[in-house]
Amino acid sequence: MKIICIGRNYAEHAREMKSEVPTEPVYFMKPDTALLKDGEAFYYPEFTKDLHHEIEIVLKISKVGKHIQEAFAHKYYDEIGLGIDFTARDIQQKCKEKGLPWEKAKAFDNSAPLGTFIKKETLGDLNNLDFELKINGETRQAGNTNDLLFSFDKVIAYVSQFVTLKTGDLIYTGTPEGVGPVKVGDKLQGFLKGEKRLEFEIK
Ligand code: MG
């Protein structure tokens, strides 16, 4: 199982990062050891002093595919959930300055908390999904999929040109603006169309 993450898929987030708004999808991967499931506590890693939350809608791949056409991409995922793409922003910044890969900042153990999934059919229009991250009850990020630069189907078509998608793979589809630091003791809750789908604590 692999975790594919899309970077800069919401223009306002690209701007807040002072990054270019991309003209084609940007992706990177996390290993399976990045997964943190079932609301288990996340332990603040020692190697960073600036760990940021990025709430993202997550697609679960439901069949094997390579060179998937955009028109058929919807047949390759049947469940949708929420996750956090934790990012050690201080380390990422150093990697960016040196032109180095981001894995140290993005792909560490437990860097991909994952909530519960729901059948996509029950969600209605996938291009109009509200999602939200609350920390200690306060809204920190709120997005809607109609602001995606690259739709779920476009992302699947793009990534599958390079990488075979397999059943159980996860695609974290990018974060809206409002990313920021977390601290020990924070309680994170993710909502998809108003329903709580993710909950865990920073220890
Ligand atoms: Mg992200």
mmCIF file of C-alpha atoms and ligand atoms in Angstrom:
data_model
loop_
_atom_site.group_PDB
_atom_site.id
_atom_site.type_symbol
_atom_site.label_atom_id
_atom_site.label_comp_id
_atom_site.label_asym_id
_atom_site.label_seq_id
_atom_site.Cartn_x
_atom_site.Cartn_y
_atom_site.Cartn_z
ATOM 1 C CA MET A 1 0.000 0.000 0.000
ATOM 2 C CA LYS A 2 1.264 3.445 -0.840
ATOM 3 C CA ILE A 3 0.163 6.944 0.005
ATOM 4 C CA ILE A 4 0.209 9.496 -2.773
ATOM 5 C CA CYS A 5 -0.114 13.145 -1.760
ATOM 6 C CA ILE A 6 -0.959 16.043 -4.029
ATOM 7 C CA GLY A 7 0.798 19.330 -3.255
ATOM 8 C CA ARG A 8 -0.504 22.833 -3.983
ATOM 9 C CA ASN A 9 -3.898 21.678 -5.218
ATOM 10 C CA TYR A 10 -5.702 24.746 -3.831
ATOM 11 C CA ALA A 11 -4.508 28.085 -5.207
ATOM 12 C CA GLU A 12 -4.933 30.004 -1.921
ATOM 13 C CA HIS A 13 -2.740 27.464 -0.123
ATOM 14 C CA ALA A 14 -0.053 27.727 -2.835
ATOM 15 C CA ARG A 15 -0.155 31.509 -2.341
ATOM 16 C CA GLU A 16 0.093 31.333 1.457
ATOM 17 C CA MET A 17 3.186 29.115 0.973
ATOM 18 C CA LYS A 18 4.565 31.709 -1.475
ATOM 19 C CA SER A 19 4.710 28.906 -4.052
ATOM 20 C CA GLU A 20 3.734 29.083 -7.689
ATOM 21 C CA VAL A 21 0.231 27.956 -8.544
ATOM 22 C CA PRO A 22 1.044 24.796 -10.533
ATOM 23 C CA THR A 23 -0.049 24.152 -14.109
ATOM 24 C CA GLU A 24 0.072 20.374 -13.642
ATOM 25 C CA PRO A 25 -0.378 18.287 -10.475
ATOM 26 C CA VAL A 26 2.512 18.059 -8.014
ATOM 27 C CA TYR A 27 2.737 14.781 -6.124
ATOM 28 C CA PHE A 28 4.929 13.023 -3.603
ATOM 29 C CA MET A 29 4.580 9.828 -1.567
ATOM 30 C CA LYS A 30 4.579 8.654 2.009
ATOM 31 C CA PRO A 31 5.362 5.060 3.054
ATOM 32 C CA ASP A 32 2.817 2.808 4.779
ATOM 33 C CA THR A 33 4.578 3.510 8.098
ATOM 34 C CA ALA A 34 3.201 7.075 7.842
ATOM 35 C CA LEU A 35 -0.351 5.877 8.478
ATOM 36 C CA LEU A 36 -1.950 6.639 11.846
ATOM 37 C CA LYS A 37 -5.407 5.126 12.129
ATOM 38 C CA ASP A 38 -8.355 4.668 14.431
ATOM 39 C CA GLY A 39 -7.918 7.904 16.337
ATOM 40 C CA GLU A 40 -4.638 6.809 17.889
ATOM 41 C CA ALA A 41 -2.652 9.551 19.582
ATOM 42 C CA PHE A 42 0.033 11.329 17.575
ATOM 43 C CA TYR A 43 3.311 11.990 19.393
ATOM 44 C CA TYR A 44 4.964 15.298 18.525
ATOM 45 C CA PRO A 45 8.270 14.359 16.840
ATOM 46 C CA GLU A 46 11.543 15.548 18.374
ATOM 47 C CA PHE A 47 13.121 16.586 15.085
ATOM 48 C CA THR A 48 10.833 19.552 14.374
ATOM 49 C CA LYS A 49 9.812 22.746 16.130
ATOM 50 C CA ASP A 50 7.204 23.739 13.551
ATOM 51 C CA LEU A 51 4.833 20.876 12.794
ATOM 52 C CA HIS A 52 1.917 21.996 10.594
ATOM 53 C CA HIS A 53 -1.529 20.515 10.024
ATOM 54 C CA GLU A 54 -2.841 20.083 6.480
ATOM 55 C CA ILE A 55 -6.394 18.696 6.362
ATOM 56 C CA GLU A 56 -7.033 16.819 3.115
ATOM 57 C CA ILE A 57 -9.737 14.754 1.470
ATOM 58 C CA VAL A 58 -8.487 11.202 0.933
ATOM 59 C CA LEU A 59 -9.495 8.806 -1.863
ATOM 60 C CA LYS A 60 -9.226 5.057 -1.372
ATOM 61 C CA ILE A 61 -8.286 3.271 -4.608
ATOM 62 C CA SER A 62 -10.583 0.302 -5.276
ATOM 63 C CA LYS A 63 -8.930 -1.396 -8.260
ATOM 64 C CA VAL A 64 -5.641 -1.682 -10.053
ATOM 65 C CA GLY A 65 -5.033 0.830 -12.815
ATOM 66 C CA LYS A 66 -2.329 2.314 -15.022
ATOM 67 C CA HIS A 67 -2.780 5.022 -17.663
ATOM 68 C CA ILE A 68 -6.311 5.639 -16.404
ATOM 69 C CA GLN A 69 -8.268 8.049 -18.558
ATOM 70 C CA GLU A 70 -9.881 10.948 -16.734
ATOM 71 C CA ALA A 71 -13.329 9.914 -18.015
ATOM 72 C CA PHE A 72 -12.979 6.521 -16.301
ATOM 73 C CA ALA A 73 -11.090 7.636 -13.192
ATOM 74 C CA HIS A 74 -14.244 7.674 -11.040
ATOM 75 C CA LYS A 75 -14.389 3.866 -11.379
ATOM 76 C CA TYR A 76 -11.089 3.532 -9.517
ATOM 77 C CA TYR A 77 -12.166 4.861 -6.108
ATOM 78 C CA ASP A 78 -15.313 4.152 -4.175
ATOM 79 C CA GLU A 79 -14.657 5.586 -0.711
ATOM 80 C CA ILE A 80 -13.690 9.022 0.521
ATOM 81 C CA GLY A 81 -12.366 10.131 3.882
ATOM 82 C CA LEU A 82 -10.251 12.742 5.621
ATOM 83 C CA GLY A 83 -6.623 12.760 6.645
ATOM 84 C CA ILE A 84 -3.849 15.067 7.788
ATOM 85 C CA ASP A 85 -0.684 15.534 5.770
ATOM 86 C CA PHE A 86 1.562 16.478 8.695
ATOM 87 C CA THR A 87 4.477 18.600 7.581
ATOM 88 C CA ALA A 88 7.609 19.598 9.494
ATOM 89 C CA ARG A 89 7.567 23.087 7.987
ATOM 90 C CA ASP A 90 10.989 24.096 9.311
ATOM 91 C CA ILE A 91 12.597 21.030 7.717
ATOM 92 C CA GLN A 92 10.595 21.409 4.498
ATOM 93 C CA GLN A 93 11.801 24.999 4.198
ATOM 94 C CA LYS A 94 15.437 23.879 4.480
ATOM 95 C CA CYS A 95 14.846 21.136 1.882
ATOM 96 C CA LYS A 96 13.269 23.650 -0.485
ATOM 97 C CA GLU A 97 16.147 26.104 -0.084
ATOM 98 C CA LYS A 98 18.652 23.381 -0.957
ATOM 99 C CA GLY A 99 16.504 21.869 -3.712
ATOM 100 C CA LEU A 100 16.365 18.572 -1.798
ATOM 101 C CA PRO A 101 13.466 16.076 -1.638
ATOM 102 C CA TRP A 102 10.768 16.599 1.025
ATOM 103 C CA GLU A 103 10.633 13.113 2.542
ATOM 104 C CA LYS A 104 12.256 14.122 5.835
ATOM 105 C CA ALA A 105 9.595 16.812 6.308
ATOM 106 C CA LYS A 106 6.603 14.864 5.016
ATOM 107 C CA ALA A 107 7.068 11.088 5.078
ATOM 108 C CA PHE A 108 8.028 10.340 8.690
ATOM 109 C CA ASP A 109 6.242 7.769 10.878
ATOM 110 C CA ASN A 110 2.616 8.671 11.655
ATOM 111 C CA SER A 111 2.725 11.719 9.381
ATOM 112 C CA ALA A 112 -0.527 10.627 7.718
ATOM 113 C CA PRO A 113 -3.371 10.338 10.249
ATOM 114 C CA LEU A 114 -6.432 8.875 8.566
ATOM 115 C CA GLY A 115 -10.085 8.963 9.567
ATOM 116 C CA THR A 116 -13.080 6.840 8.612
ATOM 117 C CA PHE A 117 -14.289 6.417 5.032
ATOM 118 C CA ILE A 118 -17.706 6.829 3.496
ATOM 119 C CA LYS A 119 -19.042 5.508 0.184
ATOM 120 C CA LYS A 120 -18.690 8.279 -2.366
ATOM 121 C CA GLU A 121 -22.216 7.704 -3.714
ATOM 122 C CA THR A 122 -23.624 9.000 -0.432
ATOM 123 C CA LEU A 123 -21.792 12.322 -0.721
ATOM 124 C CA GLY A 124 -23.545 13.813 -3.760
ATOM 125 C CA ASP A 125 -21.542 16.187 -5.974
ATOM 126 C CA LEU A 126 -17.851 15.461 -5.357
ATOM 127 C CA ASN A 127 -16.973 18.864 -6.817
ATOM 128 C CA ASN A 128 -18.856 20.565 -4.007
ATOM 129 C CA LEU A 129 -17.694 18.963 -0.766
ATOM 130 C CA ASP A 130 -17.186 21.119 2.304
ATOM 131 C CA PHE A 131 -14.506 19.976 4.701
ATOM 132 C CA GLU A 132 -13.060 21.474 7.817
ATOM 133 C CA LEU A 133 -10.418 21.060 10.506
ATOM 134 C CA LYS A 134 -11.138 22.115 14.072
ATOM 135 C CA ILE A 135 -8.471 22.314 16.739
ATOM 136 C CA ASN A 136 -9.741 22.376 20.315
ATOM 137 C CA GLY A 137 -13.180 23.169 18.896
ATOM 138 C CA GLU A 138 -12.054 26.144 16.793
ATOM 139 C CA THR A 139 -12.104 26.105 12.970
ATOM 140 C CA ARG A 140 -8.571 26.371 11.540
ATOM 141 C CA GLN A 141 -9.064 25.248 7.944
ATOM 142 C CA ALA A 142 -12.218 25.150 5.851
ATOM 143 C CA GLY A 143 -12.273 24.196 2.182
ATOM 144 C CA ASN A 144 -14.533 23.115 -0.636
ATOM 145 C CA THR A 145 -13.584 20.793 -3.467
ATOM 146 C CA ASN A 146 -14.869 23.253 -6.064
ATOM 147 C CA ASP A 147 -11.625 25.165 -5.352
ATOM 148 C CA LEU A 148 -9.444 22.195 -6.364
ATOM 149 C CA LEU A 149 -6.989 23.096 -9.128
ATOM 150 C CA PHE A 150 -7.016 19.440 -10.242
ATOM 151 C CA SER A 151 -10.136 17.346 -9.616
ATOM 152 C CA PHE A 152 -9.986 13.870 -8.084
ATOM 153 C CA ASP A 153 -10.372 12.359 -11.567
ATOM 154 C CA LYS A 154 -7.648 14.556 -13.074
ATOM 155 C CA VAL A 155 -5.265 13.627 -10.266
ATOM 156 C CA ILE A 156 -5.858 9.892 -10.784
ATOM 157 C CA ALA A 157 -5.380 10.199 -14.544
ATOM 158 C CA TYR A 158 -2.189 12.210 -14.059
ATOM 159 C CA VAL A 159 -0.516 10.096 -11.364
ATOM 160 C CA SER A 160 -1.408 6.783 -13.060
ATOM 161 C CA GLN A 161 0.679 7.779 -16.088
ATOM 162 C CA PHE A 162 3.738 7.309 -13.873
ATOM 163 C CA VAL A 163 2.681 4.963 -11.078
ATOM 164 C CA THR A 164 0.391 1.915 -11.098
ATOM 165 C CA LEU A 165 -2.440 2.475 -8.650
ATOM 166 C CA LYS A 166 -3.330 -0.572 -6.564
ATOM 167 C CA THR A 167 -6.316 -1.530 -4.462
ATOM 168 C CA GLY A 168 -5.990 0.062 -1.033
ATOM 169 C CA ASP A 169 -3.679 2.853 -2.108
ATOM 170 C CA LEU A 170 -4.587 6.253 -0.678
ATOM 171 C CA ILE A 171 -4.515 9.623 -2.387
ATOM 172 C CA TYR A 172 -4.351 12.711 -0.142
ATOM 173 C CA THR A 173 -5.742 15.314 -2.504
ATOM 174 C CA GLY A 174 -4.258 18.555 -1.171
ATOM 175 C CA THR A 175 -4.978 21.104 1.531
ATOM 176 C CA PRO A 176 -6.835 24.416 1.435
ATOM 177 C CA GLU A 177 -5.398 27.590 2.962
ATOM 178 C CA GLY A 178 -5.065 28.060 6.705
ATOM 179 C CA VAL A 179 -2.259 25.620 7.488
ATOM 180 C CA GLY A 180 -0.473 26.297 10.748
ATOM 181 C CA PRO A 181 1.301 24.822 13.748
ATOM 182 C CA VAL A 182 -0.012 22.258 16.230
ATOM 183 C CA LYS A 183 1.163 21.759 19.791
ATOM 184 C CA VAL A 184 1.073 19.065 22.438
ATOM 185 C CA GLY A 185 -2.407 18.786 23.925
ATOM 186 C CA ASP A 186 -4.262 19.869 20.776
ATOM 187 C CA LYS A 187 -7.370 17.905 19.844
ATOM 188 C CA LEU A 188 -7.879 17.708 16.078
ATOM 189 C CA GLN A 189 -11.245 16.963 14.494
ATOM 190 C CA GLY A 190 -11.990 16.713 10.785
ATOM 191 C CA PHE A 191 -15.453 17.159 9.280
ATOM 192 C CA LEU A 192 -16.641 16.184 5.807
ATOM 193 C CA LYS A 193 -19.982 17.712 4.831
ATOM 194 C CA GLY A 194 -20.522 18.464 8.504
ATOM 195 C CA GLU A 195 -19.921 14.878 9.686
ATOM 196 C CA LYS A 196 -16.998 14.109 11.958
ATOM 197 C CA ARG A 197 -14.668 11.672 10.128
ATOM 198 C CA LEU A 198 -11.347 12.189 11.946
ATOM 199 C CA GLU A 199 -10.381 12.746 15.558
ATOM 200 C CA PHE A 200 -7.136 12.396 17.480
ATOM 201 C CA GLU A 201 -4.893 14.173 19.976
ATOM 202 C CA ILE A 202 -1.319 15.454 19.896
ATOM 203 C CA LYS A 203 0.743 14.066 22.778
HETATM 204 MG MG MG B 1 -0.504 18.422 1.739
#
